[in-house]
Short mmCIF file of C-alpha atoms in Angstrom, two decimals:
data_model
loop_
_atom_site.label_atom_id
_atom_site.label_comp_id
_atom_site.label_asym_id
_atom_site.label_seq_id
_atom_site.Cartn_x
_atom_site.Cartn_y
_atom_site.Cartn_z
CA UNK A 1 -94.15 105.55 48.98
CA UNK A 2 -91.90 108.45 49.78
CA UNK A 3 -90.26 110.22 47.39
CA UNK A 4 -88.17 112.69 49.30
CA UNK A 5 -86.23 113.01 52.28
CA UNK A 6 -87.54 113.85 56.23
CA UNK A 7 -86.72 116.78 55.86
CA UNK A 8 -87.51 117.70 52.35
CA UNK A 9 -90.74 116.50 53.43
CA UNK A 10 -91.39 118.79 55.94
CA UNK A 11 -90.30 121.64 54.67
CA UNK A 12 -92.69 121.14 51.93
CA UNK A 13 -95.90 120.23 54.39
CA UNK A 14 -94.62 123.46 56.43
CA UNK A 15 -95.18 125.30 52.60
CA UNK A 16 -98.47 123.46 51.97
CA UNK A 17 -100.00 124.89 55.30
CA UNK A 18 -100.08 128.15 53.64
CA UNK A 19 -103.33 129.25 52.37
CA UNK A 20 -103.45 129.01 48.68
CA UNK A 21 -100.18 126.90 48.45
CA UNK A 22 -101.29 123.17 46.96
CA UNK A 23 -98.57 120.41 47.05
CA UNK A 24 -97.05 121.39 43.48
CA UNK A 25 -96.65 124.44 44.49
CA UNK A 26 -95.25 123.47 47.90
CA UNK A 27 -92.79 121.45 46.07
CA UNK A 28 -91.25 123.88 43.92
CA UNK A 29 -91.33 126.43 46.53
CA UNK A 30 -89.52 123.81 48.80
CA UNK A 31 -86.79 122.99 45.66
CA UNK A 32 -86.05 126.64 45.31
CA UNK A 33 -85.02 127.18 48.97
CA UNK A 34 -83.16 124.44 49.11
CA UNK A 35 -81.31 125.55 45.82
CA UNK A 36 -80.44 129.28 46.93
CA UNK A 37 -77.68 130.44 48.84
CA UNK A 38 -77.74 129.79 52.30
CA UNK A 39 -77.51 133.39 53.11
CA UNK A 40 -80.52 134.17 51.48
CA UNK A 41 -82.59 131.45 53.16
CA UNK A 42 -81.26 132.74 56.17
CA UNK A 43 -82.48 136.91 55.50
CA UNK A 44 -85.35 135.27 54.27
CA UNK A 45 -86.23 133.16 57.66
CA UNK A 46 -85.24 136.44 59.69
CA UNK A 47 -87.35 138.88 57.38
CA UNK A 48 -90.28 136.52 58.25
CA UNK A 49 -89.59 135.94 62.26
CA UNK A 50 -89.01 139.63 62.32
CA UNK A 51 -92.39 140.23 60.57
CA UNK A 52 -94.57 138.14 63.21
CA UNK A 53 -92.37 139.91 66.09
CA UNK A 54 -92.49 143.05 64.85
CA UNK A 55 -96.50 143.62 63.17
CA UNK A 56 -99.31 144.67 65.08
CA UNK A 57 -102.54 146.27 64.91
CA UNK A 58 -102.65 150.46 64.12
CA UNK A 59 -103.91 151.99 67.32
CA UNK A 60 -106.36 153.93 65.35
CA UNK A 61 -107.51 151.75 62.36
CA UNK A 62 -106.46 147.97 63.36
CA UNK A 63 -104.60 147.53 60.12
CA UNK A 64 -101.82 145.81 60.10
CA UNK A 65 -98.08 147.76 60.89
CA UNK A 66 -94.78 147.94 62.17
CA UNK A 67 -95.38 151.59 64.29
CA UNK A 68 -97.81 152.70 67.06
CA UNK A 69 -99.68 154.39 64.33
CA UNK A 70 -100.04 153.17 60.41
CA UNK A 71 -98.60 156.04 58.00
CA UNK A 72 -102.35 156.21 56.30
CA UNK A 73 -103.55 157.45 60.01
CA UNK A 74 -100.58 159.77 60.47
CA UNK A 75 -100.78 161.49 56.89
CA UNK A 76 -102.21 165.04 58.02
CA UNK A 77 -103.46 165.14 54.39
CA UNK A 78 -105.95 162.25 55.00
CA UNK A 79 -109.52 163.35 55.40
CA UNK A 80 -109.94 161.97 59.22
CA UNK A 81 -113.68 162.34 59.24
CA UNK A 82 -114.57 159.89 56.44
CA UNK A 83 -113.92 156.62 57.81
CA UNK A 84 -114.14 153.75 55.35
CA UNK A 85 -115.07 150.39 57.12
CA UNK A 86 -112.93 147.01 55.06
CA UNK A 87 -113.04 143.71 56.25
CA UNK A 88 -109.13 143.07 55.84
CA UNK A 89 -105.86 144.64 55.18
CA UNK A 90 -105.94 143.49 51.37
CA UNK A 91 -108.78 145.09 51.12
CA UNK A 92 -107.87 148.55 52.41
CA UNK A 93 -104.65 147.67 49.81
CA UNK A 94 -106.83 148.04 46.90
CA UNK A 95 -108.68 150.87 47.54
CA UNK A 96 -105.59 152.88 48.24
CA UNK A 97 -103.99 151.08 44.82
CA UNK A 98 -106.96 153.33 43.36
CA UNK A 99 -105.61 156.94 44.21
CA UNK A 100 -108.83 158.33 44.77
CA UNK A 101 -109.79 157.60 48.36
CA UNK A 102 -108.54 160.61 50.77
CA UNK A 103 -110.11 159.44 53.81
CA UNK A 104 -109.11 157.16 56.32
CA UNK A 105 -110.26 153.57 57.01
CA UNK A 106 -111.17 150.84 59.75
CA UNK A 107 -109.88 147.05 59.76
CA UNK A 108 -112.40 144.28 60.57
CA UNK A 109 -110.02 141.57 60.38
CA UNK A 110 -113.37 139.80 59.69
CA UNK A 111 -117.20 139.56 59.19
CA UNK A 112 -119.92 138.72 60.76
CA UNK A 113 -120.72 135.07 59.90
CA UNK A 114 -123.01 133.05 62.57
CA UNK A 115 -122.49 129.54 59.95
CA UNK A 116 -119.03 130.33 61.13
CA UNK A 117 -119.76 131.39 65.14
CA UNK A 118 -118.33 134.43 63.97
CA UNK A 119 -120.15 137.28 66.23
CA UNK A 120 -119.77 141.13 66.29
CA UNK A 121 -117.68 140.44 69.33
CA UNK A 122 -115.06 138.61 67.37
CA UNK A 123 -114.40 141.77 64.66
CA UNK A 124 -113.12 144.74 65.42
CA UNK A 125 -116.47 146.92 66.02
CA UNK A 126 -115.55 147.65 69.55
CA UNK A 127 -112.59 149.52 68.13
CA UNK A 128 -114.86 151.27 65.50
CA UNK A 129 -117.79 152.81 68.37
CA UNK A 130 -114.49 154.38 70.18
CA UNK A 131 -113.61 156.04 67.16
CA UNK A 132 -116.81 157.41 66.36
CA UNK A 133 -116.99 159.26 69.53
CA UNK A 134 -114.51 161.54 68.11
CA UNK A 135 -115.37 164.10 65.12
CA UNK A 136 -116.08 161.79 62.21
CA UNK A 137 -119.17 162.38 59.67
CA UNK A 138 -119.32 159.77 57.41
CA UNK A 139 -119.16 156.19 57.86
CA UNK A 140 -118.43 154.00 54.30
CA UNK A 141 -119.25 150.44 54.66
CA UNK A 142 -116.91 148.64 52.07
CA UNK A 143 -117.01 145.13 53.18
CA UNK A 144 -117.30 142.24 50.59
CA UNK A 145 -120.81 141.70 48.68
CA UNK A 146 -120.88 138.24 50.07
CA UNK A 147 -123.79 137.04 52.68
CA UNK A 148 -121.18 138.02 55.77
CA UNK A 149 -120.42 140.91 54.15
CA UNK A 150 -124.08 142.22 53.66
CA UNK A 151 -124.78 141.17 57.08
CA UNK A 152 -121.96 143.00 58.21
CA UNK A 153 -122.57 146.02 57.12
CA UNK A 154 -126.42 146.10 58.29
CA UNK A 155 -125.57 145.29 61.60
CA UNK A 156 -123.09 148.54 61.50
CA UNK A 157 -125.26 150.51 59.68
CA UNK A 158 -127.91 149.77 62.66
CA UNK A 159 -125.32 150.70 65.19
CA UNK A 160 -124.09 154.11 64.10
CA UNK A 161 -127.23 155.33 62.68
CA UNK A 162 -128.58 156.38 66.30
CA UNK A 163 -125.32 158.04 66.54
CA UNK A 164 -126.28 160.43 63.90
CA UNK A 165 -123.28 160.07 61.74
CA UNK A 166 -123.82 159.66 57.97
CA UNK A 167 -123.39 155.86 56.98
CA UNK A 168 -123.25 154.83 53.30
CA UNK A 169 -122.69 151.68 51.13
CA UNK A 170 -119.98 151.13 48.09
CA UNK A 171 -122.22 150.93 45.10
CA UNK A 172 -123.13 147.38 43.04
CA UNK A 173 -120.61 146.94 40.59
CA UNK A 174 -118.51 144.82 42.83
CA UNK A 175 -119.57 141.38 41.87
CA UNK A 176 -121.67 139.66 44.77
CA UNK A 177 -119.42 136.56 46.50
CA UNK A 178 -116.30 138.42 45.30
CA UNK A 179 -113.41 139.50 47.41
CA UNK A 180 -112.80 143.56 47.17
CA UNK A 181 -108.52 141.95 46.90
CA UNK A 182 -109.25 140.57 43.83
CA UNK A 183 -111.01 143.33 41.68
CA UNK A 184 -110.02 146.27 39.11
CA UNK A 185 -109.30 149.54 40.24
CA UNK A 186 -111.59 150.99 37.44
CA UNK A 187 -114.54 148.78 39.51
CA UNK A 188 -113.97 149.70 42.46
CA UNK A 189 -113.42 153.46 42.20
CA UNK A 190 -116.92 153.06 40.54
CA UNK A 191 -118.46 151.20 43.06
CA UNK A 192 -116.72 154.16 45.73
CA UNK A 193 -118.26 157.01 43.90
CA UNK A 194 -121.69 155.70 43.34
CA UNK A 195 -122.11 154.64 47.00
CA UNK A 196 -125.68 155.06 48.64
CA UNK A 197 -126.54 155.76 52.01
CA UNK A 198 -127.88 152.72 53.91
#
């Protein structure tokens, strides 16, 4: 039986295709749109359209920006030989929510899962060899302690090794199977400091 309207209805299926977003949440999400001033919905519909127009991948470190070039890449203060390797933009989020990190880093947008057909084609490793033909000396491998993650960084490890650039690991201390997004600034400055080379 329906309870709601057409279009009640989809604007809360439209809410439940969001990761994360279950139909309770959809609902209330869907209520509170529909109960705030129409100009709002409206800067809030552009602010998003603009977003997917307007974002695209840092020419130097794939993250996620507005500009040519992410500020983190453009900050002459930023260490630019110490390249720190993260499977997603979150992730690069939280190490730079630590304060401690004065390198500069390289998106993924993935990891290297073959349950998954996810290849080293389909992450951005291309992307990484370019930049390692320039003057970098350490590589940091900070992907996820999961089974893609691990794999992930092995296979990069065995790429720029040859290369003869310094690669290291973040340190245990990250819980295995957890997401870097979700963990404690105290943990993860840990797990940066006490990295080991691979």
């Amino acid at each position: 039986m329906e309870y709601y309207s057409n279009q009640i209805n989809q604007l809360i299926q439209a809410f439940s295709s969001l990761p994360g977003i279950g139909t309770k949440s959809a609902q209330r999400l869907a209520f509170h749109v529909i109960n705030m001033p129409e100009e709002q919905v409206r800067n809030l519909a552009k602010t998003m359209v603009d977003a997917r127009q307007n974002v695209c991948y840092c020419a130097k470190c794939c993250t996620l920006t507005d500009q040519e070039v992410c500020p983190i890449c453009k900050n002459p203060s930023r260490d630019q030989k110490t390249i720190m390797v993260v499977e997603s933009p979150r992730d690069l989020a939280a190490y730079e929510k630590t304060g401690k990190y004065e390198g500069v880093y390289h998106v993924l947008h993935g990891a290297i899962s073959p349950m998954l057909g996810i290849g080293p084609g389909d992450i951005r490793l291309k992307e990484l060899m370019e930049r390692l033909r320039g003057d970098v000396d350490e590589v940091i491998i900070a992907t996820n302690s999961s089974l893609e993650g691990e794999t992930t960084a092995m296979y990069i490890s065995k790429l720029i090794k040859p290369v003869g650039i310094r690669v290291s690991r973040i340190a245990s201390g990250v819980p295995v199977g957890g997401d870097l997004e979700y963990i404690d600034e105290v943990t993860l400055l840990r797990a940066l400091e006490g990295r080991t080379e691979l």
